[in-house]
Amino acid sequence: MSVDQMVCHLSDAYRVALGEMAVSPATGLFQRTVMKWAALKLPMPWPHGAPTRPEIEQGSGGTPPTEFERDRTELLDWHARFCDTEGRLTVAHPIFGSMTAEEWLRWGYLHTDHHLRQFGRYACLPIFV
């Protein structure tokens, strides 16, 4: 995944969280309990190479990059909308199932951090400035 693709992937993920993009579910008891708890509560980075839903996977069904500055601006808009939901995140996560607003916000932070670490978190900081 390139930086441009990562920016589009993060935008797609925020669209899913806000209920503005549908993805296929891939959840079961293990994913909704143990995996969700580990991903959201354990103080460790998420592993690289974890599969995502095909609808938001770059090179598959995800939104392809266009012009970087436009894509970056769009990501910042989706990020702001996601952070400004005031607990109105009611969509089920495609893997973790039902989540509270606090869990969604934790997921948003961890998912973004996971991808920024792929390219050097501080090297990517200008994306959010």
GROMACS .gro file of C-alpha atoms in nm:
model
  129
    1MET     CA    1   0.000   0.000   0.000
    2SER     CA    2   0.137   0.340  -0.096
    3VAL     CA    3   0.086   0.656   0.111
    4ASP     CA    4  -0.173   0.773  -0.144
    5GLN     CA    5  -0.361   0.444  -0.113
    6MET     CA    6  -0.341   0.460   0.268
    7VAL     CA    7  -0.503   0.803   0.266
    8CYS     CA    8  -0.793   0.670   0.054
    9HIS     CA    9  -0.821   0.355   0.267
   10LEU     CA   10  -0.854   0.562   0.585
   11SER     CA   11  -1.124   0.776   0.422
   12ASP     CA   12  -1.310   0.460   0.321
   13ALA     CA   13  -1.285   0.324   0.676
   14TYR     CA   14  -1.432   0.644   0.819
   15ARG     CA   15  -1.713   0.624   0.561
   16VAL     CA   16  -1.792   0.273   0.685
   17ALA     CA   17  -1.791   0.385   1.051
   18LEU     CA   18  -2.029   0.669   0.968
   19GLY     CA   19  -2.265   0.438   0.779
   20GLU     CA   20  -2.200   0.603   0.444
   21MET     CA   21  -2.031   0.303   0.281
   22ALA     CA   22  -2.146  -0.056   0.307
   23VAL     CA   23  -1.905  -0.346   0.349
   24SER     CA   24  -1.960  -0.717   0.386
   25PRO     CA   25  -1.953  -0.851   0.742
   26ALA     CA   26  -1.686  -1.095   0.855
   27THR     CA   27  -1.776  -1.143   1.216
   28GLY     CA   28  -1.825  -1.434   1.447
   29LEU     CA   29  -1.819  -1.494   1.819
   30PHE     CA   30  -1.437  -1.491   1.834
   31GLN     CA   31  -1.412  -1.165   1.636
   32ARG     CA   32  -1.684  -0.994   1.841
   33THR     CA   33  -1.531  -1.090   2.175
   34VAL     CA   34  -1.166  -1.193   2.200
   35MET     CA   35  -1.035  -1.023   1.886
   36LYS     CA   36  -1.229  -0.701   1.957
   37TRP     CA   37  -1.105  -0.690   2.318
   38ALA     CA   38  -0.744  -0.755   2.214
   39ALA     CA   39  -0.749  -0.501   1.932
   40LEU     CA   40  -0.905  -0.224   2.139
   41LYS     CA   41  -0.759  -0.288   2.486
   42LEU     CA   42  -0.412  -0.442   2.462
   43PRO     CA   43  -0.130  -0.182   2.466
   44MET     CA   44   0.046  -0.305   2.153
   45PRO     CA   45   0.051  -0.205   1.786
   46TRP     CA   46  -0.175  -0.394   1.548
   47PRO     CA   47   0.006  -0.654   1.335
   48HIS     CA   48   0.083  -0.573   0.975
   49GLY     CA   49  -0.084  -0.774   0.702
   50ALA     CA   50  -0.416  -0.819   0.881
   51PRO     CA   51  -0.689  -0.864   0.619
   52THR     CA   52  -0.947  -0.595   0.559
   53ARG     CA   53  -1.286  -0.608   0.392
   54PRO     CA   54  -1.258  -0.627   0.010
   55GLU     CA   55  -1.478  -0.320  -0.038
   56ILE     CA   56  -1.213  -0.096   0.122
   57GLU     CA   57  -0.900  -0.287   0.021
   58GLN     CA   58  -0.673  -0.089  -0.204
   59GLY     CA   59  -0.623  -0.253  -0.542
   60SER     CA   60  -0.952  -0.437  -0.499
   61GLY     CA   61  -1.270  -0.249  -0.412
   62GLY     CA   62  -1.131   0.052  -0.225
   63THR     CA   63  -1.146   0.407  -0.352
   64PRO     CA   64  -0.844   0.458  -0.578
   65PRO     CA   65  -0.618   0.759  -0.523
   66THR     CA   66  -0.662   1.061  -0.749
   67GLU     CA   67  -0.467   1.375  -0.663
   68PHE     CA   68  -0.288   1.359  -0.328
   69GLU     CA   69  -0.386   1.701  -0.192
   70ARG     CA   70  -0.751   1.641  -0.282
   71ASP     CA   71  -0.745   1.296  -0.122
   72ARG     CA   72  -0.572   1.435   0.189
   73THR     CA   73  -0.833   1.711   0.224
   74GLU     CA   74  -1.108   1.454   0.189
   75LEU     CA   75  -0.947   1.236   0.459
   76LEU     CA   76  -0.931   1.535   0.695
   77ASP     CA   77  -1.301   1.602   0.632
   78TRP     CA   78  -1.398   1.239   0.702
   79HIS     CA   79  -1.173   1.234   1.009
   80ALA     CA   80  -1.337   1.552   1.146
   81ARG     CA   81  -1.686   1.413   1.086
   82PHE     CA   82  -1.590   1.087   1.256
   83CYS     CA   83  -1.448   1.266   1.561
   84ASP     CA   84  -1.748   1.501   1.583
   85THR     CA   85  -2.016   1.233   1.608
   86GLU     CA   86  -2.088   1.295   1.978
   87GLY     CA   87  -2.172   0.930   2.036
   88ARG     CA   88  -2.389   0.888   1.726
   89LEU     CA   89  -2.184   0.602   1.579
   90THR     CA   90  -2.448   0.332   1.554
   91VAL     CA   91  -2.325   0.117   1.266
   92ALA     CA   92  -2.188  -0.227   1.352
   93HIS     CA   93  -1.821  -0.279   1.276
   94PRO     CA   94  -1.785  -0.538   0.997
   95ILE     CA   95  -1.550  -0.752   1.208
   96PHE     CA   96  -1.602  -0.649   1.572
   97GLY     CA   97  -1.981  -0.616   1.553
   98SER     CA   98  -2.168  -0.376   1.781
   99MET     CA   99  -1.947  -0.111   1.938
  100THR     CA  100  -2.002   0.178   2.177
  101ALA     CA  101  -1.909   0.533   2.076
  102GLU     CA  102  -1.599   0.504   2.297
  103GLU     CA  103  -1.496   0.181   2.123
  104TRP     CA  104  -1.548   0.339   1.780
  105LEU     CA  105  -1.330   0.635   1.871
  106ARG     CA  106  -1.062   0.404   2.011
  107TRP     CA  107  -1.079   0.200   1.689
  108GLY     CA  108  -1.047   0.518   1.479
  109TYR     CA  109  -0.733   0.621   1.665
  110LEU     CA  110  -0.576   0.274   1.651
  111HIS     CA  111  -0.663   0.213   1.285
  112THR     CA  112  -0.517   0.549   1.179
  113ASP     CA  113  -0.209   0.498   1.397
  114HIS     CA  114  -0.163   0.148   1.252
  115HIS     CA  115  -0.143   0.284   0.898
  116LEU     CA  116   0.067   0.589   0.984
  117ARG     CA  117   0.322   0.357   1.145
  118GLN     CA  118   0.356   0.172   0.816
  119PHE     CA  119   0.520   0.479   0.665
  120GLY     CA  120   0.674   0.630   0.975
  121ARG     CA  121   0.416   0.802   1.192
  122TYR     CA  122   0.608   1.130   1.210
  123ALA     CA  123   0.689   1.129   0.839
  124CYS     CA  124   0.313   1.115   0.775
  125LEU     CA  125   0.224   1.384   1.029
  126PRO     CA  126   0.187   1.651   0.755
  127ILE     CA  127  -0.117   1.456   0.632
  128PHE     CA  128  -0.305   1.578   0.942
  129VAL     CA  129  -0.155   1.927   0.964
   0.00000   0.00000   0.00000
